[in-house]
Coordinates of C-alpha atoms in Angstrom, one line a residue:
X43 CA 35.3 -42.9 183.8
X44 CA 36.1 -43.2 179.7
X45 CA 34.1 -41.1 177.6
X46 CA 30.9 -43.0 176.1
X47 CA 32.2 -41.5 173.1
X48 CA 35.6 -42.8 172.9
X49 CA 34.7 -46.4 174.4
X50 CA 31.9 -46.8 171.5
X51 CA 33.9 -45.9 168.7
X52 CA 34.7 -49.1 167.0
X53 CA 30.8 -49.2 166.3
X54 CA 31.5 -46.6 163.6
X55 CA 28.8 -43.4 163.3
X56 CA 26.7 -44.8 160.4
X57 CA 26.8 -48.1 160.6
X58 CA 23.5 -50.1 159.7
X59 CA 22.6 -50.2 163.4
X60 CA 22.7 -46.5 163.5
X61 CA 21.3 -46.1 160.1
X62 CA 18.1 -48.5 161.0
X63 CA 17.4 -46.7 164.8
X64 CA 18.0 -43.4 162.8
X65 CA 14.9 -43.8 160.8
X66 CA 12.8 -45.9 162.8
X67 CA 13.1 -43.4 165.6
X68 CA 12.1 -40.3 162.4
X69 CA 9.2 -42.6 161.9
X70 CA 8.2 -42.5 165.3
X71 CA 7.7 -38.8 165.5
X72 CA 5.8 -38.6 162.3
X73 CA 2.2 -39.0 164.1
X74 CA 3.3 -36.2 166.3
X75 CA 3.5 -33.8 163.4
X76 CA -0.3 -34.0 162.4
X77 CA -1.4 -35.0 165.9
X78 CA -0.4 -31.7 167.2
X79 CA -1.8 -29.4 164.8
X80 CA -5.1 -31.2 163.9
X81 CA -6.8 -28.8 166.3
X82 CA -6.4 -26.0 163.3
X83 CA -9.1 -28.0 161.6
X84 CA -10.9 -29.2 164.2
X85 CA -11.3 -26.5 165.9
X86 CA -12.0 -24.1 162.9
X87 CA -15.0 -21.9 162.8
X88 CA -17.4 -22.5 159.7
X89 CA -19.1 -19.6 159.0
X90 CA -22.7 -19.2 160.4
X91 CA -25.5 -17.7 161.4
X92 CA -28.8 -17.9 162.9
X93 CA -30.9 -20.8 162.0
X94 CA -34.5 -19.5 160.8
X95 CA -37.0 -22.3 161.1
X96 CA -39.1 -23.1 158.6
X97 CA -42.2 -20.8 158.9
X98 CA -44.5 -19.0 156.4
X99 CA -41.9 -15.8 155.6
X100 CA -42.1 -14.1 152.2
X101 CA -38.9 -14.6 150.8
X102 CA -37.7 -10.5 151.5
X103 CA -37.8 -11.5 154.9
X104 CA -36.0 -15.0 154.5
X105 CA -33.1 -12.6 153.8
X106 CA -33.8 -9.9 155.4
X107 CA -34.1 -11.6 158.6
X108 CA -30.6 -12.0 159.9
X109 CA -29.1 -8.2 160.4
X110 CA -26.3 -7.2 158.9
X111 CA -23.0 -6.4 160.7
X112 CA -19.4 -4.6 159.6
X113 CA -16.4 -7.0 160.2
X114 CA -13.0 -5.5 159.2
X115 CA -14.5 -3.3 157.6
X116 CA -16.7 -5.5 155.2
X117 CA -20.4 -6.2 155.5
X118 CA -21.7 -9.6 157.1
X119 CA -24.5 -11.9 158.0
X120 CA -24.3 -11.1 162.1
X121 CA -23.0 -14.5 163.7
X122 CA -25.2 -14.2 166.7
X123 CA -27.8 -12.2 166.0
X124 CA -31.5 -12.4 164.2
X125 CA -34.2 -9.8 164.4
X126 CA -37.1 -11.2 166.1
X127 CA -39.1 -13.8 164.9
X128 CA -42.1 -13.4 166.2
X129 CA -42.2 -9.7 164.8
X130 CA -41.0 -10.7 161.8
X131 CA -43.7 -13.1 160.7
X132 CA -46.3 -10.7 161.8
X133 CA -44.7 -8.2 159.3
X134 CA -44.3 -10.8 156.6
X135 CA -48.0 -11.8 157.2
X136 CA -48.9 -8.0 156.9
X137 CA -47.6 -7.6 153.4
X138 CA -44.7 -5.3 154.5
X139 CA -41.4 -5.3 152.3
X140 CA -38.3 -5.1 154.6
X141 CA -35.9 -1.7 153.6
X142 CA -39.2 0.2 151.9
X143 CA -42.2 -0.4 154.3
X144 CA -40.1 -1.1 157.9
X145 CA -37.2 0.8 158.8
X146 CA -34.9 -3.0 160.0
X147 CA -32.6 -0.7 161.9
X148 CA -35.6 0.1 164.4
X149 CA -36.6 -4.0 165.1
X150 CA -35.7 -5.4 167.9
X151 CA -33.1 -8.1 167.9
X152 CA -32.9 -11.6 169.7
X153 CA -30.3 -14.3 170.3
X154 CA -30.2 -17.6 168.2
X155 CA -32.7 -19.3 170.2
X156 CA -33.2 -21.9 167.6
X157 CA -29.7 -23.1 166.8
X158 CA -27.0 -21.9 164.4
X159 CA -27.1 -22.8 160.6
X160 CA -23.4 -23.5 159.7
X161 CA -21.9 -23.5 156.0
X162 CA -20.4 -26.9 154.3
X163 CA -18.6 -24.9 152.0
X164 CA -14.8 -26.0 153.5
X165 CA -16.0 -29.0 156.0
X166 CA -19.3 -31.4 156.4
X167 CA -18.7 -30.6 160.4
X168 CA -15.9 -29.2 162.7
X169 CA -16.5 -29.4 166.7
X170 CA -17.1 -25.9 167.0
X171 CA -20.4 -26.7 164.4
X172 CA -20.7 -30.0 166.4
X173 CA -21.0 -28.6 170.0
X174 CA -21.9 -25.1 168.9
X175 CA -19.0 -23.6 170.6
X176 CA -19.9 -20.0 168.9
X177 CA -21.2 -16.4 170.5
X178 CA -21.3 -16.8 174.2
X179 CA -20.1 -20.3 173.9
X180 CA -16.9 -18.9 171.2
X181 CA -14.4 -18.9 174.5
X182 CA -14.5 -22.9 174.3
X183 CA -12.8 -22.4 171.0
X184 CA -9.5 -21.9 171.8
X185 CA -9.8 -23.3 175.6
X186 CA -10.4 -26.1 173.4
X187 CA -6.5 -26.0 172.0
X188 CA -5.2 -25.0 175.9
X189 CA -7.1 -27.8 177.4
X190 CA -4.8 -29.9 174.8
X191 CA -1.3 -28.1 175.7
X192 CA -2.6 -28.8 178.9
X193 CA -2.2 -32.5 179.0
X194 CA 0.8 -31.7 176.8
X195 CA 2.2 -29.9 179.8
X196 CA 1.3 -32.0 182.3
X197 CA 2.9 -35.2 179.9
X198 CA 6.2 -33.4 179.7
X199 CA 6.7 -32.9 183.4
X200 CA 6.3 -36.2 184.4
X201 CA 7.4 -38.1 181.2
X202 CA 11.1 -36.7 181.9
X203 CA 11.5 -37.8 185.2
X204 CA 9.9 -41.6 184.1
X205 CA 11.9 -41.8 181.3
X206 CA 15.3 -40.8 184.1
X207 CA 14.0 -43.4 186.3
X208 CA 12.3 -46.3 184.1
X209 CA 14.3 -45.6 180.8
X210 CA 13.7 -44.0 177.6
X211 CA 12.2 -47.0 175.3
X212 CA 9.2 -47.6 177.9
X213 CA 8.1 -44.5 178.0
X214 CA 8.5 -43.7 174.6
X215 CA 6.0 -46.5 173.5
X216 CA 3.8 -45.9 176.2
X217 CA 3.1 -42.3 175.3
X218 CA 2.8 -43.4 171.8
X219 CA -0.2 -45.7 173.2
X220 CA -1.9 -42.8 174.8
X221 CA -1.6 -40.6 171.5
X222 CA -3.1 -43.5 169.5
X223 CA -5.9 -44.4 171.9
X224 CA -7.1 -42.2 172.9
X225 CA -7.3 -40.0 170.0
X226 CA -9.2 -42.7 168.7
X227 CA -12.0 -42.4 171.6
X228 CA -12.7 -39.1 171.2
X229 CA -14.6 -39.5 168.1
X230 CA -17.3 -41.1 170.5
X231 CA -17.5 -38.4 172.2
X232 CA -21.1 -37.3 173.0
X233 CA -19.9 -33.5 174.3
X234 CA -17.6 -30.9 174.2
X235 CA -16.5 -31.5 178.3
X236 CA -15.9 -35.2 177.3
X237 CA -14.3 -34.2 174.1
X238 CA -11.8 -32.5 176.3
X239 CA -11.3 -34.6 179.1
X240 CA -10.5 -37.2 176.0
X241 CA -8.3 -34.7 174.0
X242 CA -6.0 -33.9 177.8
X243 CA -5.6 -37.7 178.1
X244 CA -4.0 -37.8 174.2
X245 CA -2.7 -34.5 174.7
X246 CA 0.0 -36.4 177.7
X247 CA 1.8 -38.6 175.0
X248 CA 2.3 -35.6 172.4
X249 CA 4.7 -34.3 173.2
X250 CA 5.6 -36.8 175.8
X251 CA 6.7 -39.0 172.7
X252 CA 8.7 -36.1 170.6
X253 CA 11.1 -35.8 174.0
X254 CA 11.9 -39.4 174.4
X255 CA 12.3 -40.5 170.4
X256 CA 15.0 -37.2 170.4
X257 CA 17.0 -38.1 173.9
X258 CA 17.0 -41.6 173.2
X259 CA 18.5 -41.0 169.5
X260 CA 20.7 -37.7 171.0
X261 CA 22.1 -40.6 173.4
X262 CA 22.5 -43.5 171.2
X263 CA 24.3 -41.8 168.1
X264 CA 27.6 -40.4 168.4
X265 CA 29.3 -37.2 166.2
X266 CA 28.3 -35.6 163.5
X267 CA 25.2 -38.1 162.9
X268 CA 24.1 -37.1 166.8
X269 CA 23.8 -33.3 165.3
X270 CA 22.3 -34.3 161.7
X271 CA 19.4 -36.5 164.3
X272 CA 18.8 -33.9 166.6
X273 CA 19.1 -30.7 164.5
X274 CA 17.3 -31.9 161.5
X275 CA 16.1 -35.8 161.4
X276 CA 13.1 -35.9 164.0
X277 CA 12.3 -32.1 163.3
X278 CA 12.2 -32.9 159.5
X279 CA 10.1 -35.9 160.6
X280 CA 7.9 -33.7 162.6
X281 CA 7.5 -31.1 159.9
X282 CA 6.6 -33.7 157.3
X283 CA 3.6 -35.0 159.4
X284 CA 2.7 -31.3 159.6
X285 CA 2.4 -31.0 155.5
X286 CA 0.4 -34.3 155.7
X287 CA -2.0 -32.9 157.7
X288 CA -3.5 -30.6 155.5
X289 CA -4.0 -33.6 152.7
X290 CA -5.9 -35.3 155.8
X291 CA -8.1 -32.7 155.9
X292 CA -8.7 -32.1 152.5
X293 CA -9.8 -35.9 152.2
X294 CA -11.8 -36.1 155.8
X295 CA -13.8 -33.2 156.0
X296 CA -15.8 -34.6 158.9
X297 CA -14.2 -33.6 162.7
X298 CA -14.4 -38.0 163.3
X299 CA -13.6 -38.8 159.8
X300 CA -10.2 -36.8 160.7
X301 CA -9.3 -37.9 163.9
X302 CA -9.8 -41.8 162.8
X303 CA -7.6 -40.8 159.9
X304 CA -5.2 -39.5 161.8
X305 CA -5.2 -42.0 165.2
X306 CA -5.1 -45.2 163.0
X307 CA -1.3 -45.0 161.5
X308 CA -0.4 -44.9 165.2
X309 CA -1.0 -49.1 164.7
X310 CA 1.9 -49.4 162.7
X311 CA 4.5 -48.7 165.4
X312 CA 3.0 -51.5 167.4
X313 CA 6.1 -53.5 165.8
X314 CA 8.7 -51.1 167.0
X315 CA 9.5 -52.6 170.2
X316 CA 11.4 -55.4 169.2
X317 CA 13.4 -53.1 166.7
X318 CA 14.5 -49.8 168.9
X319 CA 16.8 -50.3 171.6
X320 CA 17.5 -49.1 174.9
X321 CA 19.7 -46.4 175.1
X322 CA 23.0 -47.5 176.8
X323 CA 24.3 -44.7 178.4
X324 CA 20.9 -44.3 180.9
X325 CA 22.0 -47.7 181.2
X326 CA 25.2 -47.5 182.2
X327 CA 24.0 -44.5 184.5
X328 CA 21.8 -46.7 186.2
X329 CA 25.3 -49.4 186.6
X330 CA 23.3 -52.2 184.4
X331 CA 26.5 -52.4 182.4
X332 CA 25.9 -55.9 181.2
X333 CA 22.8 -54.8 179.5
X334 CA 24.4 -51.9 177.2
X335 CA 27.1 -54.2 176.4
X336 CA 24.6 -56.5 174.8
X337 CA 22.8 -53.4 173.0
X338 CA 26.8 -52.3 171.6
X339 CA 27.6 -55.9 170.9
X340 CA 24.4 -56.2 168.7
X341 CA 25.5 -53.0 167.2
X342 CA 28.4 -53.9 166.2
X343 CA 27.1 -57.5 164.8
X344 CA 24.8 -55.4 162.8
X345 CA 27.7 -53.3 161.9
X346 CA 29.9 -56.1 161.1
X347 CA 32.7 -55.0 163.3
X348 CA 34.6 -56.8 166.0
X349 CA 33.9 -56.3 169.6
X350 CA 36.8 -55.5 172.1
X351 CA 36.7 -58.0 174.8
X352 CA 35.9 -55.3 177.6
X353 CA 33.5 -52.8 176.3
X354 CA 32.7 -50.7 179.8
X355 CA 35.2 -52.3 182.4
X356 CA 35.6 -48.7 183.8
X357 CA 31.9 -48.1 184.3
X358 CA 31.9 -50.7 186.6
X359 CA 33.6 -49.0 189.5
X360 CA 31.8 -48.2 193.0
X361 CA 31.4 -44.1 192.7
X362 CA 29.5 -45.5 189.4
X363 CA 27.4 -47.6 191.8
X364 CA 26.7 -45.0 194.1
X365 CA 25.4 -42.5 191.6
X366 CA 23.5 -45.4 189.8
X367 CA 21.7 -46.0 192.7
X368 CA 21.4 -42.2 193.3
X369 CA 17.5 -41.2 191.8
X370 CA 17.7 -37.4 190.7
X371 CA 14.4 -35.2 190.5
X372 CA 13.9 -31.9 188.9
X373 CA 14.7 -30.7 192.3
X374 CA 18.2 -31.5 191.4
X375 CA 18.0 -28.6 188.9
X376 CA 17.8 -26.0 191.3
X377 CA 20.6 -27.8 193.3
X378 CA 23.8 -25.8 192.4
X379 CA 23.6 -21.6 190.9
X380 CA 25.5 -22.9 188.0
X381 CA 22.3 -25.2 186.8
X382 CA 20.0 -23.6 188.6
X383 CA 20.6 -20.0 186.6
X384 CA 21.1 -22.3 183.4
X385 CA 18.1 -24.4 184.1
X386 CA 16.1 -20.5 184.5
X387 CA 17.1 -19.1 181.4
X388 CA 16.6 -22.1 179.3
X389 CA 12.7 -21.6 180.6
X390 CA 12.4 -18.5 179.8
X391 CA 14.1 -19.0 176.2
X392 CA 11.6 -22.3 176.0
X393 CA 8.7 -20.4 176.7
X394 CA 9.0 -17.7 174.3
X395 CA 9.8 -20.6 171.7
X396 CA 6.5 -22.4 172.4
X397 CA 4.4 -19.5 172.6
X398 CA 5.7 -17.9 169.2
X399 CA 5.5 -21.4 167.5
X400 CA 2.4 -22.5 168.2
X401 CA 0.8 -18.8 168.1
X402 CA 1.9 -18.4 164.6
X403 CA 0.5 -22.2 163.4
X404 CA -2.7 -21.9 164.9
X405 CA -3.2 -18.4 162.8
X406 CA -2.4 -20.3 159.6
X407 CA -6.2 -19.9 159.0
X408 CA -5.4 -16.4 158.0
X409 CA -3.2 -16.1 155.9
X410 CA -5.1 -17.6 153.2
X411 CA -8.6 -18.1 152.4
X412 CA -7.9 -21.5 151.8
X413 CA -7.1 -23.2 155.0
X414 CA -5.4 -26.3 153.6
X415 CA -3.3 -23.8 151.5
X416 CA -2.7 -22.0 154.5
X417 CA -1.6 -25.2 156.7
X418 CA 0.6 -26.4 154.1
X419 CA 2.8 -22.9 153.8
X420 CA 2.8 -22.7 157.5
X421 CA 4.3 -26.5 157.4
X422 CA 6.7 -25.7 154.1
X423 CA 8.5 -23.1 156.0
X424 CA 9.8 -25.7 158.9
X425 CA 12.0 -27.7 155.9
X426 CA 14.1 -24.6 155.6
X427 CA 14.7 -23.5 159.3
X428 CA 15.3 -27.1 160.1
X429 CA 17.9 -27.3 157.2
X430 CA 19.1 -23.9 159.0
X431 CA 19.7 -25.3 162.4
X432 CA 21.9 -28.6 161.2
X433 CA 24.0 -25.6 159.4
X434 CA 24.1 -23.8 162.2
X435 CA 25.1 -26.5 164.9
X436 CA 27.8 -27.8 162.4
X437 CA 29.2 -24.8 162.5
X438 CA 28.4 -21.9 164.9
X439 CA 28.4 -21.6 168.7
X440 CA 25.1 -22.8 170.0
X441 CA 24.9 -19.4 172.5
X442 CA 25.6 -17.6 169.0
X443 CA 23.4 -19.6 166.8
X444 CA 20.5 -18.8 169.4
X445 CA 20.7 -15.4 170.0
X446 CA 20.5 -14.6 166.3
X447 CA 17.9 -16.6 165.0
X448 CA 15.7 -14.9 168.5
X449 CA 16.8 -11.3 167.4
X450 CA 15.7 -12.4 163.5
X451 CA 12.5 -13.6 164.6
X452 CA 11.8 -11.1 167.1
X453 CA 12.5 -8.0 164.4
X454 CA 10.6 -9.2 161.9
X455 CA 7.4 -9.8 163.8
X456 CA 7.6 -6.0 165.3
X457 CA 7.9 -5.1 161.4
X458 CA 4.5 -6.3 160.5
X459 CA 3.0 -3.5 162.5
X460 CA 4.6 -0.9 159.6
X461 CA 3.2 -2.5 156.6
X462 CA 0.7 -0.6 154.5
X463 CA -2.8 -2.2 154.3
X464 CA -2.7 -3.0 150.7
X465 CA 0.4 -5.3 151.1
X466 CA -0.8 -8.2 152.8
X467 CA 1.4 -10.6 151.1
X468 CA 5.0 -8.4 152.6
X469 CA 2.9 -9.5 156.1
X470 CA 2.9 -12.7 155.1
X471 CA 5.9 -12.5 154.4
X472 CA 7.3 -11.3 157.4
X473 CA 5.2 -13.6 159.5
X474 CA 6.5 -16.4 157.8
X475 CA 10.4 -15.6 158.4
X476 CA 9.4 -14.7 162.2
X477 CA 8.0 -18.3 162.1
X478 CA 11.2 -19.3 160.3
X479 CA 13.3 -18.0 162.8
X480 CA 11.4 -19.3 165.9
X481 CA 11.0 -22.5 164.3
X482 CA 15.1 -22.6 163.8
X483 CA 15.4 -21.7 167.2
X484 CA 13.4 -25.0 168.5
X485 CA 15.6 -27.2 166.8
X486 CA 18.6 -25.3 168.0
X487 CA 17.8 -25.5 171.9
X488 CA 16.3 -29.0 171.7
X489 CA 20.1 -29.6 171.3
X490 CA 21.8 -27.0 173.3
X491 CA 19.7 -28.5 176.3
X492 CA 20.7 -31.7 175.5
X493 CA 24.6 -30.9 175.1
X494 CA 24.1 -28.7 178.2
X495 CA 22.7 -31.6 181.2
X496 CA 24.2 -34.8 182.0
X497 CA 23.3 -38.0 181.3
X498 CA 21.6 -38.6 184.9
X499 CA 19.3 -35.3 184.5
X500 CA 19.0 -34.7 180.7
X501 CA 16.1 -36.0 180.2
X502 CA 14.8 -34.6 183.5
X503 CA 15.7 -31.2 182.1
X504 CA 14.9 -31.3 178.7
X505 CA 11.5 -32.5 180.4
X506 CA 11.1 -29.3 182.3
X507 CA 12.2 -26.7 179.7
X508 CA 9.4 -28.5 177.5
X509 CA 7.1 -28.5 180.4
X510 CA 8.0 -24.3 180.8
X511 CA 7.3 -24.5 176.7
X512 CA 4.1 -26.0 177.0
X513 CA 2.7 -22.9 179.5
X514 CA 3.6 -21.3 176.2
X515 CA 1.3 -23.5 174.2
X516 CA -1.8 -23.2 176.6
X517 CA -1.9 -19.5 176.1
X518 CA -1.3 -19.1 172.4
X519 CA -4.6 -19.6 171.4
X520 CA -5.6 -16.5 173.7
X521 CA -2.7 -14.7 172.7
X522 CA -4.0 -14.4 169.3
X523 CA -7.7 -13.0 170.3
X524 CA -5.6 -10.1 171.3
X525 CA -5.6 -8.8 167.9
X526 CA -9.6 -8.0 168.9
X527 CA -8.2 -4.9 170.9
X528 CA -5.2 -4.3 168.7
X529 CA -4.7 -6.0 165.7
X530 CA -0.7 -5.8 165.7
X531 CA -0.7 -6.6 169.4
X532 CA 0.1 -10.2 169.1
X533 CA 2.8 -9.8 167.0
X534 CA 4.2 -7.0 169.3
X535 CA 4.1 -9.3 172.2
X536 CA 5.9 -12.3 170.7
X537 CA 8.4 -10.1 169.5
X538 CA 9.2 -8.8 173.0
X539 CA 9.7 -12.1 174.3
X540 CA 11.8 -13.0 171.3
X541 CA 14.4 -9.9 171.6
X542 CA 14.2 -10.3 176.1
X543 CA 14.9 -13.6 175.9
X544 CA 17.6 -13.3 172.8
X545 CA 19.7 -10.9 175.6
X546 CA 19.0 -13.5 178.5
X547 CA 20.7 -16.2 176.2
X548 CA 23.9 -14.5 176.7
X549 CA 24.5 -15.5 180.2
X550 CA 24.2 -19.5 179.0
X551 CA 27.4 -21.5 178.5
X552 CA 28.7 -22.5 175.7
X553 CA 28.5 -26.2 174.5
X554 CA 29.7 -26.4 171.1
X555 CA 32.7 -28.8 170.4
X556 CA 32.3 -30.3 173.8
X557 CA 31.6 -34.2 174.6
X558 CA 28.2 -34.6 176.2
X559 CA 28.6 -34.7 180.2
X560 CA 28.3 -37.3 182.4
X561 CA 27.9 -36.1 186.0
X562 CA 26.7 -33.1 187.2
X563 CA 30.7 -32.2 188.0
X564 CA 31.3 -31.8 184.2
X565 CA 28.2 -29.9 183.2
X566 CA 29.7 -26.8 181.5
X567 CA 30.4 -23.1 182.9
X568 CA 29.8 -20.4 181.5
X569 CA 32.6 -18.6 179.9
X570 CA 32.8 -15.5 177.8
X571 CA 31.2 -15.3 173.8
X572 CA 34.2 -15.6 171.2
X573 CA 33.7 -15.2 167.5
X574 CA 33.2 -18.2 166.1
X575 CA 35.8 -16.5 163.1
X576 CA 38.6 -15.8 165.3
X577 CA 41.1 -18.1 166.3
X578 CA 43.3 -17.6 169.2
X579 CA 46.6 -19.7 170.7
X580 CA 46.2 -23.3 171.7
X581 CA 42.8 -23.0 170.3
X582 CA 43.1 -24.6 167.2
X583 CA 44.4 -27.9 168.8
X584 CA 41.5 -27.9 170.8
X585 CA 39.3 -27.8 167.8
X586 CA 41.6 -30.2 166.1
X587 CA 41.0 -32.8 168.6
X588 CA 37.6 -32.3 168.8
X589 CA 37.3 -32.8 165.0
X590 CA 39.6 -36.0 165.3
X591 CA 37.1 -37.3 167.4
X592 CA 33.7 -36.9 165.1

């Protein structure tokens, strides 16, 4: 069988077929960026306390009513606590002052029976305000955000193994349907249970979509513009619909004002269809040759270049037939050691990914006491460590690449825990180039998985390792109420992961310089690390031919 590679060359690398699917399949991911991370606002918690209904008080009560509490160290209005109201309009009615004539630490306190009153300061209404998901109800906060990565998780286990079977355009538009409708819905919805049954349904296409824009793209381009797509164009794409989130909210203060905001551009893709292609190496994997030659043959119109007169004659062959006709599962994945220890690692690496990336963007909310500020600089710090990954797959060993930017993420996280108090901005700082380096690593494996699995199983696989990522996801948002016990032991934990999984990468193959495989016969082996510096005999022809060939 020729290389896809080789057989497609006359096309060109950036041609104005490849130019156009480039940046129609960027635009795709866009919605994903704000989609995903909309929960920070809509799930933020207004400040709040026990609502005091209007009654005859004296107005020493009115503010002395709702007990005071110590929170880090500062004095608040208690969240969840009022003194009794009953005993406190008796006292009022009595003429008492509260301080001088009553002793407040001696009332007795109830729960807020009447409600909670909820401050407008930042938003007009979040859903925690909405369904009043505060005190013994505060757990729904973040189960809120796991319910999501939930039907993120569940979307990426079955949205690899449909795109395998059914192709990658199909399910890429239909999980871009789900994301649009059905965020859409859910500002009709009437409580928090239907609010999440909703936000799971969306929460299948988030994902879902990211996965099949990136193999469909990873698998249509060729070379060095493969690498620039996969290393920097759809993450860039993601990152900027992460910095145009905040500007959402700033706008659409209101929890249904935002998600209509944010579900409507999702109409514009709707044209799409007739301009993104199939891509034709699942094709040609499934043996319907004749259609990729008419996706290559339109390429190369729209490239103005002339078509040999047998594009794929060697494809056509019966052991093609057989494994065309040959369905693969993620069972498949477990069917030799060589992917099955390769398919385990790459979980475990995934997983730590997920949960340090999303952990570390959900707790934008404190790291300034603007939020939108605080969104925005969480976003910013993506441009760089995406710019860092194209660098580094142009030039470093992916095994390399990966283990480095885990160990620089991993360090400075456990560093956090040795700042002094009075330098919040160095932890900050330091949170911000742990999320730099988790953030690089992301983009690095989504294409060291790819370059890793063949054509028949790579979306299959990159389908599981996100589906391992996404367990990562649902517990993030508990991960962080750790800090209630220990407020370093987040960042402790996600370091951990970050260095185990950093010394687990070493046991991966190495990918770099190598043409995407095929079959499962010419997945790669693991081999031993070289320095990516050191060049030994017969090496540098390799390299040379490799070079020829991008």
């Amino acid at each position: 069988m020729q290389d896809y590679d080789e057989v497609t060359a006359f096309l060109g690398h950036w041609g104005h077929f490849q130019q156009s699917v480039f940046f129609l399949l960027c635009a795709s991911v866009l919605p994903n960026g704000f989609g995903a991370f909309s929960l920070i606002f809509l799930t933020d918690i207004p400040s709040h306390h026990c609502l005091v209904p209007d009654i005859n008080l004296t107005e020493d009560w009115h503010q002395a009513i709702i007990p005071m509490e110590m929170v880090n160290g500062k004095l608040e209005l208690s969240r969840c606590w009022r003194y009794r109201l009953d005993v406190v309009r008796n006292l009022s009615a009595q003429g008492y002052i509260p301080g001088q004539d009553v002793n407040l630490t001696n009332l007795e306190q109830e729960g807020c029976v009447d409600g909670w009153s909820y401050s407008k300061d930042i938003y007009k209404s979040t859903i925690v305000s909405e369904f009043d998901l505060v005190c013994s109800e505060e757990w729904k906060q973040p189960f809120t955000s796991t319910v999501y990565f939930m039907g993120v998780l569940v979307g990426s286990f079955f949205s690899g193994q449909l795109s395998d079977r059914f192709g990658r355009k199909p399910v890429l538009f239909l999980t871009m349907a789900l994301q649009t409708l059905f965020t859409f819905v859910q500002i009709f919805s009437s409580s928090w249970t239907v609010f999440c049954i909703l936000l799971f349904i969306s929460g299948l296409g988030q994902i879902s979509n990211y996965v099949s824009a990136f193999v469909l793209g990873t698998e249509i381009f060729t070379g060095n513009v493969r690498v620039l797509f996969s290393s920097m164009g759809v993450c860039l794409a993601f990152a900027f619909g992460f910095m145009m989130l905040p500007l959402f909210a700033y706008f659409l203060r209101d929890w249904t004002s935002l998600l209509l905001g944010i579900s409507l551009p999702g109409l514009l893709y709707l044209p799409l269809w007739w301009l993104i292609p199939e891509s034709p190496r699942w094709l040609l994997s499934q043996g319907r040759v004749e259609e990729a030659e008419n996706i290559v043959k339109y390429a190369a119109k729209k490239n103005k270049v002339e078509v040999p007169q047998a594009i794929f004659d060697d494809y056509d062959s019966p052991a093609d037939k057989t494994q065309a006709n040959e369905h693969h599962s993620i069972f498949s994945l477990l069917r030799t050691a060589n992917i099955r220890n390769t398919s385990i690692i790459l979980c475990l690496v995934w997983f730590t990914l997920s949960t340090g990336y999303f952990g570390l963007s959900l707790n934008t909310s404190r790291l300034h006491a603007d939020p939108f500020i605080s969104c925005f600089i969480s976003a910013a710090v993506e441009v760089p460590a995406y710019i860092t990954s194209w660098l580094a797959l142009q030039y470093l060993p992916r095994r390399l690449a990966v283990i480095s930017i885990l160990l620089l993420g991993g360090v400075s996280l456990y560093f956090i825990q040795l700042v002094p108090h009075g330098l919040s901005y160095l932890s900050i700082t330091l949170e911000m180039v742990g999320k730099f380096g988790i953030t690089t690593g992301t983009a690095l494996m989504f294409v060291y998985t790819a370059e890793l699995f063949p054509t028949v199983l790579r979306n299959t696989a990159t389908g599981m390792c996100t589906t391992a990522s996404r367990v990562g996801s649902c517990i993030a948002p508990f991960l962080l109420k750790l800090s209630q016990y220990f407020k370093y032991l987040p960042y402790i934990t996600l370091g951990s992961l970050a260095v185990v999984s950093a010394f687990a990468t070493v046991f991966l193959p190495e990918s770099f310089g190598r043409p995407l495989p095929q079959t499962i016969e010419q997945m790669h082996k693991r081999e031993r690390m070289k320095c990516p510096f050191i060049t030994r005999k017969g090496q540098s022809k390799h390299v040379q031919i490799f070079e020829s060939r991008l």
